[in-house]
Short mmCIF file of C-alpha atoms and ligand atoms in Angstrom, two decimals:
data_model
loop_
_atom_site.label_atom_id
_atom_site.label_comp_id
_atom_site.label_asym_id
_atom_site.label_seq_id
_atom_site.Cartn_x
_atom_site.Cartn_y
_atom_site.Cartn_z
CA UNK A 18 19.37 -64.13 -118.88
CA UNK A 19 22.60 -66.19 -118.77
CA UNK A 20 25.80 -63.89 -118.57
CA UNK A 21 27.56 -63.18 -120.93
CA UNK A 22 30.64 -64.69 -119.99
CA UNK A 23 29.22 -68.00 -119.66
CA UNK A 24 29.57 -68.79 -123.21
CA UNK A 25 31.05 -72.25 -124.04
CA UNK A 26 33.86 -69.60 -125.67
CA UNK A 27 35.20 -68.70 -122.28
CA UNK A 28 36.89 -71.33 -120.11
CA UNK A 29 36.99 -69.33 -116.86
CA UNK A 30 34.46 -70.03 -113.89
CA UNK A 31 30.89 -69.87 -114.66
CA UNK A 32 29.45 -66.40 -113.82
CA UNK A 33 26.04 -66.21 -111.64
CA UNK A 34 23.62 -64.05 -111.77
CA UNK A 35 23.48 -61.41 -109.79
CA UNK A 36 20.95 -61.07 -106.95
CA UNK A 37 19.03 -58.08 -105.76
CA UNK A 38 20.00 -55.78 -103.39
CA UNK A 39 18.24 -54.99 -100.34
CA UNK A 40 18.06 -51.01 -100.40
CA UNK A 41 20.40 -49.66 -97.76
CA UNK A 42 18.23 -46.80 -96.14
CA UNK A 43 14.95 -48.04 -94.95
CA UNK A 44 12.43 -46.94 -97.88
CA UNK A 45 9.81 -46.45 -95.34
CA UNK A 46 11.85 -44.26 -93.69
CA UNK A 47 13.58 -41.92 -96.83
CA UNK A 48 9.75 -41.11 -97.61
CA UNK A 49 9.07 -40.44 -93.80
CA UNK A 50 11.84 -37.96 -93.71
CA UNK A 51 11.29 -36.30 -97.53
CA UNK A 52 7.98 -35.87 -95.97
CA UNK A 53 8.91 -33.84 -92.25
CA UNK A 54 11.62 -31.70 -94.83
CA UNK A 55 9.29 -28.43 -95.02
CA UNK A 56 10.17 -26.77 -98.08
CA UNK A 57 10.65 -23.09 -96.26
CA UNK A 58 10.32 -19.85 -97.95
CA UNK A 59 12.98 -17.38 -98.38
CA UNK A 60 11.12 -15.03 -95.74
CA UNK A 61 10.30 -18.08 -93.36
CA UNK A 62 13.76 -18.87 -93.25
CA UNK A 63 14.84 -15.54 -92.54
CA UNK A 64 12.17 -15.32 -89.88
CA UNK A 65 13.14 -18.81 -88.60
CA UNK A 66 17.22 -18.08 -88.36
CA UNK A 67 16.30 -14.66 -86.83
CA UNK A 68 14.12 -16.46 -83.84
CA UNK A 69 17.06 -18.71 -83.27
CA UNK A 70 15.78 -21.97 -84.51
CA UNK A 71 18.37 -24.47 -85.22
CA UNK A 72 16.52 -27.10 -87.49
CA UNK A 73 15.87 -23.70 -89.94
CA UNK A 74 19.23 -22.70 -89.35
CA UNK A 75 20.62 -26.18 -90.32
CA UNK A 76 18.43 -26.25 -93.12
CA UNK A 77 19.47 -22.82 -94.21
CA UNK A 78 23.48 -24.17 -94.37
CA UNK A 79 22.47 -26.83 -96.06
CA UNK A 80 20.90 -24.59 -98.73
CA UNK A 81 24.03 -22.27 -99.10
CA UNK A 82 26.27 -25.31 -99.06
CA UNK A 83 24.22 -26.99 -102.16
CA UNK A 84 25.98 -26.52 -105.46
CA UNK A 85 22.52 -26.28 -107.48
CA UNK A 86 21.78 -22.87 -108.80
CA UNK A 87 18.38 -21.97 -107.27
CA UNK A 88 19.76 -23.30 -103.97
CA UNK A 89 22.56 -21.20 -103.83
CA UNK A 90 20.47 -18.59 -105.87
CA UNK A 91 18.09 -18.75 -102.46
CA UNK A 92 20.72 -18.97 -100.32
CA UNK A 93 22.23 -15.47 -101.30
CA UNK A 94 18.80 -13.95 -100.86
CA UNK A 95 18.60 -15.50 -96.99
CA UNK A 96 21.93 -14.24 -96.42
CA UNK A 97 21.36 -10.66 -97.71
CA UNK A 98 18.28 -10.73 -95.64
CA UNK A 99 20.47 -12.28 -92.29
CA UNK A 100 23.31 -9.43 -92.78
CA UNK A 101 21.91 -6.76 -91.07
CA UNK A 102 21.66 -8.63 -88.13
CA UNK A 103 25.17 -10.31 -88.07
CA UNK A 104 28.37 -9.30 -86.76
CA UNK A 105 27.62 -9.25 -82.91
CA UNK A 106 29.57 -12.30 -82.33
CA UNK A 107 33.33 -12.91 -81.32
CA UNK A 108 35.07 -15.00 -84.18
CA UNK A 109 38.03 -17.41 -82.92
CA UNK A 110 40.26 -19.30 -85.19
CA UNK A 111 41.79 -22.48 -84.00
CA UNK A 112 44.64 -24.25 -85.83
CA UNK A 113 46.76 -26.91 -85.02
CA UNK A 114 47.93 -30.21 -86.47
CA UNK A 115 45.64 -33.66 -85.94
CA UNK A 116 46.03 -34.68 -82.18
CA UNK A 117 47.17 -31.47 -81.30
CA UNK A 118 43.95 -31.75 -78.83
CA UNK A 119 41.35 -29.18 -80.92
CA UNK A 120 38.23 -31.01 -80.01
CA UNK A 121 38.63 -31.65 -76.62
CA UNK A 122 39.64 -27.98 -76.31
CA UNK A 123 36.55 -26.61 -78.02
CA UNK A 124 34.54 -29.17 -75.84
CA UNK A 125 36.12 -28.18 -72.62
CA UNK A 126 35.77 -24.33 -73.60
CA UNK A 127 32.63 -24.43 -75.21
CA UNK A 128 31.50 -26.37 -72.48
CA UNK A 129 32.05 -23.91 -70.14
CA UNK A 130 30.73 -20.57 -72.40
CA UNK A 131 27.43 -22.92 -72.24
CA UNK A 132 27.34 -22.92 -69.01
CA UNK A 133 28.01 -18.89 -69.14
CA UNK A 134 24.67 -18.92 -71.57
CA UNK A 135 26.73 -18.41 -74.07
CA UNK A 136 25.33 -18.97 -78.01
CA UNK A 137 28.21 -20.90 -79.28
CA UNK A 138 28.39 -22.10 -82.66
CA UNK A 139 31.51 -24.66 -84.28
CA UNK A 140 32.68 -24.42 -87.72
CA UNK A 141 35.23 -25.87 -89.41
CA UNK A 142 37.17 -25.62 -92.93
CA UNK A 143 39.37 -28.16 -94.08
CA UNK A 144 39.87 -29.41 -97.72
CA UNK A 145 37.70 -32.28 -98.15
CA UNK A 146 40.65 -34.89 -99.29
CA UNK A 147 41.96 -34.46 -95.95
CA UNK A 148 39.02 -34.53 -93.88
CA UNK A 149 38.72 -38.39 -94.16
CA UNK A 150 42.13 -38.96 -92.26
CA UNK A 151 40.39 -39.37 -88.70
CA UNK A 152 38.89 -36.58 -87.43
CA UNK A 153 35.76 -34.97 -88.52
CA UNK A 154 34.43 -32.39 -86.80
CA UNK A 155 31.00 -33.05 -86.30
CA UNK A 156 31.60 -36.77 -85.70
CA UNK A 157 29.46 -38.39 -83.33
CA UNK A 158 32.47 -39.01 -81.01
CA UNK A 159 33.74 -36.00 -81.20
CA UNK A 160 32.47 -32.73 -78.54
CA UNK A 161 30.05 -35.35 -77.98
CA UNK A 162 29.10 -33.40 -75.14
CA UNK A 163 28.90 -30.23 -76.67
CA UNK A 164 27.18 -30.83 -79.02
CA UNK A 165 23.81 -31.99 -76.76
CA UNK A 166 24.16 -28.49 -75.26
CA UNK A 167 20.69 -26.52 -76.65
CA UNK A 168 22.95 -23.59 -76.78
CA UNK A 169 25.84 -24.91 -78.97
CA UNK A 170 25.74 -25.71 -83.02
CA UNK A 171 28.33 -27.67 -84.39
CA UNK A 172 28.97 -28.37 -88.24
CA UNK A 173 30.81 -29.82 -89.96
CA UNK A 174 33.36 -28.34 -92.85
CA UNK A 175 31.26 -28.19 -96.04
CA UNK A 176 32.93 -30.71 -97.91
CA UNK A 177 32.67 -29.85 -101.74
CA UNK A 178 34.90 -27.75 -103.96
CA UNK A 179 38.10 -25.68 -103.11
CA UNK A 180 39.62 -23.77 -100.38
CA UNK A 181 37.97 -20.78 -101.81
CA UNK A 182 34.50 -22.21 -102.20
CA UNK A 183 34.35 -23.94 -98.58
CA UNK A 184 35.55 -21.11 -96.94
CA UNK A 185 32.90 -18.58 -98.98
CA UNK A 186 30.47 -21.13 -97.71
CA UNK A 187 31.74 -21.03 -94.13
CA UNK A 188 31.79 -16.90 -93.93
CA UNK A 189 28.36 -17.06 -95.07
CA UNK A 190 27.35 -19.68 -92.59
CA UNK A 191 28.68 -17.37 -89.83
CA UNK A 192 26.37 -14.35 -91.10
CA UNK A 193 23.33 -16.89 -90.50
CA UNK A 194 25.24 -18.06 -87.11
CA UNK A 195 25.00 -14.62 -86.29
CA UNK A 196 22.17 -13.35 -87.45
CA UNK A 197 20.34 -16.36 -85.29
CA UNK A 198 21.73 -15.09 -82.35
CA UNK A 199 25.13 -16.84 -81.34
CA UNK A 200 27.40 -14.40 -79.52
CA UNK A 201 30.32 -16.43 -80.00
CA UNK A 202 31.73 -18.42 -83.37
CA UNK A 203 34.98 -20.88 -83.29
CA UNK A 204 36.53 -21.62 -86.75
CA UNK A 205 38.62 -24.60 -86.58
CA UNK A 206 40.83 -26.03 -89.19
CA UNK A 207 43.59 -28.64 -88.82
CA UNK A 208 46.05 -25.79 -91.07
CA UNK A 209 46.43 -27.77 -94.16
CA UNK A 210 48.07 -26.15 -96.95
CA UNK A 211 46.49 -22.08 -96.89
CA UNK A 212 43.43 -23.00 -94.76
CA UNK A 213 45.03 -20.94 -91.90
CA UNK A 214 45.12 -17.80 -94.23
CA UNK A 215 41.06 -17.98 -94.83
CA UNK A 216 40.30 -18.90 -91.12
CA UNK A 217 42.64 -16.19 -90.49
CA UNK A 218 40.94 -13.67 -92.73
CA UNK A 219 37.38 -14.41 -90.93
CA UNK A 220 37.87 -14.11 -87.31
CA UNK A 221 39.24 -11.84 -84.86
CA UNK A 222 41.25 -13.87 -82.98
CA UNK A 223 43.58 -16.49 -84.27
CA UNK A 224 44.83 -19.14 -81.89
CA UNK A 225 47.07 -21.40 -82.34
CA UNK A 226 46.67 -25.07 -79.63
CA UNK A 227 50.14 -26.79 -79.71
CA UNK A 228 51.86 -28.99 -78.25
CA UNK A 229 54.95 -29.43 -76.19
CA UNK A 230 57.67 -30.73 -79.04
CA UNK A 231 61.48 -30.92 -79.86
CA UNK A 232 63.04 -27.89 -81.13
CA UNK A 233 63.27 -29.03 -84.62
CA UNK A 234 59.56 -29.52 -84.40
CA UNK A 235 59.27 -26.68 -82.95
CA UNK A 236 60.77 -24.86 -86.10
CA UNK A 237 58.42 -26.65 -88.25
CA UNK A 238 56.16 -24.64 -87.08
CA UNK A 239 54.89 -22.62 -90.34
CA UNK A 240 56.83 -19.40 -90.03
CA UNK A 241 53.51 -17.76 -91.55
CA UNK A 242 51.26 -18.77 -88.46
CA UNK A 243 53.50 -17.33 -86.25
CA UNK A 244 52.90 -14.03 -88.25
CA UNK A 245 49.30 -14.71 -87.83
CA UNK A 246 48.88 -15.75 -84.23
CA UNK A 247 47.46 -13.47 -81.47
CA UNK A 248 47.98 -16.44 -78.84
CA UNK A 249 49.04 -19.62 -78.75
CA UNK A 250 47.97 -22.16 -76.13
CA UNK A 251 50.21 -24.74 -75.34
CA UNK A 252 48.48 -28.23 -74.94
CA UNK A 253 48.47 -31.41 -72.86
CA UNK A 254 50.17 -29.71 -70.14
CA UNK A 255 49.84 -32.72 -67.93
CA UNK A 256 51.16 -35.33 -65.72
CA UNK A 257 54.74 -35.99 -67.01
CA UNK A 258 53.94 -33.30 -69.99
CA UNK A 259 54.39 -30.33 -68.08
CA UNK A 260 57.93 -29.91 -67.92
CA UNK A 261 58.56 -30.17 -71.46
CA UNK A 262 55.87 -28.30 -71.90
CA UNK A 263 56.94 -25.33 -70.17
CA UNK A 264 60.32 -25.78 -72.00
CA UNK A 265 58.42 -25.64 -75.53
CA UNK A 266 56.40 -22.16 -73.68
CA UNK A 267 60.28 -20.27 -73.75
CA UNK A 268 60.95 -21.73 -76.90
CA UNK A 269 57.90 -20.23 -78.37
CA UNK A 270 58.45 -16.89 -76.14
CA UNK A 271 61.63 -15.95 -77.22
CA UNK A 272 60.64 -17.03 -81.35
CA UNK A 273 57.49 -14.72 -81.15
CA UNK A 274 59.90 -11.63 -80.13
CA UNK A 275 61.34 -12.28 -83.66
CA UNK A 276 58.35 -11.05 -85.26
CA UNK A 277 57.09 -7.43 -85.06
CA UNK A 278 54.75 -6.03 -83.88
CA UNK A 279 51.31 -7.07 -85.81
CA UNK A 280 48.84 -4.35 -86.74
CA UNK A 281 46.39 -5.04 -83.84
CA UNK A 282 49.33 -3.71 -81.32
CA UNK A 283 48.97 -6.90 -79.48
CA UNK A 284 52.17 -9.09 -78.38
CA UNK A 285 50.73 -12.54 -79.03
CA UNK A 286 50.54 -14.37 -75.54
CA UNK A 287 51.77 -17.65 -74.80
CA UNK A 288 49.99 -19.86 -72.65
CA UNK A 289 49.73 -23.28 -71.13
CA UNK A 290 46.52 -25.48 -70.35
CA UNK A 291 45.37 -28.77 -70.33
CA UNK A 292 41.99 -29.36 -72.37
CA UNK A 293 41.55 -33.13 -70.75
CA UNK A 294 42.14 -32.49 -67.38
CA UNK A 295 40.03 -29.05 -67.74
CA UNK A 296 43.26 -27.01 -66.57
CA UNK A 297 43.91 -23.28 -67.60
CA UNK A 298 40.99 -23.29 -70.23
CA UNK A 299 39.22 -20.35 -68.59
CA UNK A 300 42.72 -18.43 -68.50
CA UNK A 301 42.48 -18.98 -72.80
CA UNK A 302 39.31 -17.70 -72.50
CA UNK A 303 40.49 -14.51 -70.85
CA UNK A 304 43.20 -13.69 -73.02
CA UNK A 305 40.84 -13.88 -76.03
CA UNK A 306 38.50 -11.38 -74.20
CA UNK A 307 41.39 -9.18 -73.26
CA UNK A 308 42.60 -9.03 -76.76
CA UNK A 309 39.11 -8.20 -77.98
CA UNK A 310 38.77 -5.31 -75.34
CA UNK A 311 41.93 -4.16 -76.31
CA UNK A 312 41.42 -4.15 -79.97
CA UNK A 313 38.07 -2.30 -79.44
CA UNK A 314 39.87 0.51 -77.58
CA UNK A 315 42.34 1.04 -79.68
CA UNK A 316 40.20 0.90 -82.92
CA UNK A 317 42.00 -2.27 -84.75
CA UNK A 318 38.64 -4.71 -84.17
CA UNK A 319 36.54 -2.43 -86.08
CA UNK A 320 39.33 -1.87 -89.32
CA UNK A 321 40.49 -5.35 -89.20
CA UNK A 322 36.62 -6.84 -89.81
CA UNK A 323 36.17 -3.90 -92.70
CA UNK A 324 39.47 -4.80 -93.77
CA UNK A 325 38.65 -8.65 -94.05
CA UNK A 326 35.22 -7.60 -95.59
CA UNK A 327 37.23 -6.18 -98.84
CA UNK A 328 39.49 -9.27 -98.73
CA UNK A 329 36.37 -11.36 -99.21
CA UNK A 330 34.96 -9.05 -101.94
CA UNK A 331 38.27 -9.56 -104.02
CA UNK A 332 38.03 -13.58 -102.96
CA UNK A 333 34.19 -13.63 -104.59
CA UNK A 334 35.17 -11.84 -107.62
CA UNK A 335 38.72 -13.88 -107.96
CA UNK A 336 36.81 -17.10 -107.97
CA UNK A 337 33.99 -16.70 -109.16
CA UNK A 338 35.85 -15.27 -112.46
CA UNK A 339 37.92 -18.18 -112.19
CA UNK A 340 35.31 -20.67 -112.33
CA UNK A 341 33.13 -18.60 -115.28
CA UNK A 342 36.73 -19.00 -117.17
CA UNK A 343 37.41 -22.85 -116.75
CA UNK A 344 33.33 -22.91 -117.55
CA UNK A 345 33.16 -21.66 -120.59
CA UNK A 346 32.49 -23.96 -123.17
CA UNK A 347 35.28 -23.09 -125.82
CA UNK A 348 37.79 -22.92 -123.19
CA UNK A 349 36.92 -25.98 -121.63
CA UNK A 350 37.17 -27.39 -124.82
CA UNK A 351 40.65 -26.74 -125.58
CA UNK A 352 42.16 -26.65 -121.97
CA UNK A 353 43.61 -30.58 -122.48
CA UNK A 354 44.62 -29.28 -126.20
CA UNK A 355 46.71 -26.56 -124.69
CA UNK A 356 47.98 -28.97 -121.85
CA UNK A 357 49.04 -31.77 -124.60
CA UNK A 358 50.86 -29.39 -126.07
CA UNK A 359 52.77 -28.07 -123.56
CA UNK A 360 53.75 -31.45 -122.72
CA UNK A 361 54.97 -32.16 -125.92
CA UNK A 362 57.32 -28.62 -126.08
CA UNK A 363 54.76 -27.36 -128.96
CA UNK A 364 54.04 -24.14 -126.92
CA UNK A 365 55.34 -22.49 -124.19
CA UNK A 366 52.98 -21.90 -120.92
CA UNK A 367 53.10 -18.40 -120.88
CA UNK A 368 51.74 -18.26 -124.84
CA UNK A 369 49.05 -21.10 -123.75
CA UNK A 370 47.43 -18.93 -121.22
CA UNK A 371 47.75 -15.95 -123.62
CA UNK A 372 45.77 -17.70 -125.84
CA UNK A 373 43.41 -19.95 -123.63
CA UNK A 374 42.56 -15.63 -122.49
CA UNK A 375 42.07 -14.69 -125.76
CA UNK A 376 39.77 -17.27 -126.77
CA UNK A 377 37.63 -16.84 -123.69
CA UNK A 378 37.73 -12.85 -123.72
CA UNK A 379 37.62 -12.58 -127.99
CA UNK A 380 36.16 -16.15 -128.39
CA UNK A 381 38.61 -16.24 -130.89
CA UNK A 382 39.59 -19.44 -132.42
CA UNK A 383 43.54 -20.50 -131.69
CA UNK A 384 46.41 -20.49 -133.75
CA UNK A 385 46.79 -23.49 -135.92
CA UNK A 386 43.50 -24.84 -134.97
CA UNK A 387 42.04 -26.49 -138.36
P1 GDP B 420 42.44 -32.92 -82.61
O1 GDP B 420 42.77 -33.90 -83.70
O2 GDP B 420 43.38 -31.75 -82.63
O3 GDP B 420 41.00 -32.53 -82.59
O4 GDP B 420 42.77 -33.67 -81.23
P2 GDP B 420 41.80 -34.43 -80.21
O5 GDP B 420 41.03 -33.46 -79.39
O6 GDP B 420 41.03 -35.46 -80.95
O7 GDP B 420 42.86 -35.09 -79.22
C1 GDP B 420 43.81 -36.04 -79.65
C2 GDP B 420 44.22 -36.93 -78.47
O8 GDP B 420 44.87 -36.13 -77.48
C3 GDP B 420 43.03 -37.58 -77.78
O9 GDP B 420 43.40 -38.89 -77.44
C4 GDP B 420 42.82 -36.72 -76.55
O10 GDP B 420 42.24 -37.46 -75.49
C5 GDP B 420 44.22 -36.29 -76.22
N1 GDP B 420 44.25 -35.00 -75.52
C6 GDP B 420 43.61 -33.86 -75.89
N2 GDP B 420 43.84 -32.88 -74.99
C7 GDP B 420 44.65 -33.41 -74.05
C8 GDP B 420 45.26 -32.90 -72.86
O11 GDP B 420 45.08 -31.75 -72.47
N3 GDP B 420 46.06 -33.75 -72.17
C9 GDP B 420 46.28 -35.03 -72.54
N4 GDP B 420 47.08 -35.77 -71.80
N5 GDP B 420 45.72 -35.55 -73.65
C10 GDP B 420 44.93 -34.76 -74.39
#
């Protein structure tokens, strides 16, 4: 059929018709693969993650990760199942901004845990508009080594939905981590916006991999990590690096003693190392398992994970109310009302959301709606 544009009525350039499309994944191939995907029970994945097998594993994130209903519906039944077998691991948060040197850290540690026959798994969480800027965790050249290792698993961030909802997703994938036998978990985020808080709120030890900078840079530092920190590893300390470096090491000394004492009773530790040249990255290691012994004496390991437990609880309930309200089909309805009218002075914000409440908790109908 000629297009439609070709008409003698428009004078532009003819228009041809289109051609077809070769199909970009080999069709051969999609059925190949639909076909190996064993559709697992809820008990053969449980039995699966509990013998340690990583395709089930995989597949099991996957299924927690899927916004579908029966998926996530099956999900929550595997992870109920998984829960009395988590919690053995050590949880370690790292944060630090893009090039700070995170993956080749993790690779140089987790490299050498492996070798220690160490279970190590890699997760991330980072807000999915930011992820695209460069580095991807999980991206085939990143901890390429790693990730060959039989004993590491590396994934990704889950990349749908909000701070809240990837980091739900990412908890839960640490239960099946867990539960499937890996002793130790890394969180890593690159600390945009509040991702710090939720890695924060999931591990028990939060480091923070920096690198040697000006002081102004220095005081960009987000005064909240430094509350949050219980080490901080200073980075790249190499070749010309390391006197400036060692410089940035004071700096950050003498701006930790500003803070009190956190609740663990630890002093947060400042250290150097050099993840490229493989330099110091045991002595990180060490302080983490220091801290952990320490907290285990002293009681704070076992409090802070119950304490983090009810944090999550609240988290749950806070979204998942929050996304039942913006769901509902009246208030969804008159959401952009509200917003037009706020816009145009008609309402205040404070009566909107009064109302917007009362519609979803009454279902009644708003004020000078005819
Ligand atoms: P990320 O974005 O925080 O994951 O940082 P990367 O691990 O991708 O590292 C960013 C750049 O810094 C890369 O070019 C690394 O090779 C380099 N890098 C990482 N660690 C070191 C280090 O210890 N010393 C030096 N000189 N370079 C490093």
């Amino acid at each position: 059929m000629s297009h439609i544009e070709n008409d003698p009525k428009y004078k532009g350039l003819a228009v041809n018709n289109g051609v077809v499309q070769p199909p970009s994944v080999n069709p051969y191939l999609q059925t190949q693969m639909r076909k190996k995907r064993k559709k697992y029970t809820v008990s053969e994945f449980v039995d699966g993650i509990l013998k340690g097998n990583r395709v089930i594993l995989s597949q099991a994130v996957t299924l927690l990760e899927s916004a579908q209903p029966d998926h996530q519906a099956k999900a929550q039944e595997i992870i109920e199942k998984c829960l009395p077998f988590a919690g053995k691991s050590v949880r370690v948060g790292i944060t630090g901004v893009p090039g700070a040197g995170k993956s080749t850290f993790i690779e140089a540690l987790g490299m050498f845990l492996a070798k220690q026959n160490h279970q190590l798994a890699v997760l991330a969480i980072d807000p999915s508009s930011e992820r695209s800027k460069g580095s991807i965790l999980g991206d085939k050249t990143r901890m390429e080594e790693l990730s060959r290792q039989p004993n590491a698993f590396i994934r990704p961030s889950p990349s749908a939905g909000s701070l809240g909802g990837v980091a739900r997703k990412t908890r839960e994938t640490i239960v099946l981590c867990e539960a499937a036998g890996f002793d130790i978990i890394f969180v890593e985020t690159m600390g945009v916006g509040q991702s710090e808080i939720v890695v924060h709120s999931m591990v028990d030890f939060f480091l923070l991999l920096q690198v040697a900078g000006t002081g102004d840079e220095l005081q960009g530092i987000k005064r909240g990590i430094m509350e949050m920190v219980d080490g901080i590893a200073i980075n790249k300390a190499d070749g010309d690096n390391v006197d400036r470096v060692n410089v940035t090491k004071a700096q950050l000394v003498s701006a930790l003693h500003m803070f009190p004492l956190p609740d663990s009773g630890w002093s947060p530790l400042v250290m150097t190392c050099s993840a490229k040249f493989h330099v110091n990255i045991e002595q990180v290691w060490e302080m983490v398992i220091n801290y952990i012994d320490f907290v285990r004496q002293n009681g704070y390991f076992k409090k802070n994970r119950i304490q983090q437990a009810n944090y999550w609880m609240y988290e749950t309930i806070n979204e998942q109310l929050k996304s039942h309200f913006y769901n509902d089909p009246t208030v969804a309805r008159y959401v952009k009302e509200f917003e037009q009218k706020i816009f145009s002075n008609e309402i205040c914000s404070f009566a909107a959301a009064s109302q917007l409440l009362d519609l979803y908790f009454n279902h009644s109908l708003p004020i000078n709606d005819d």
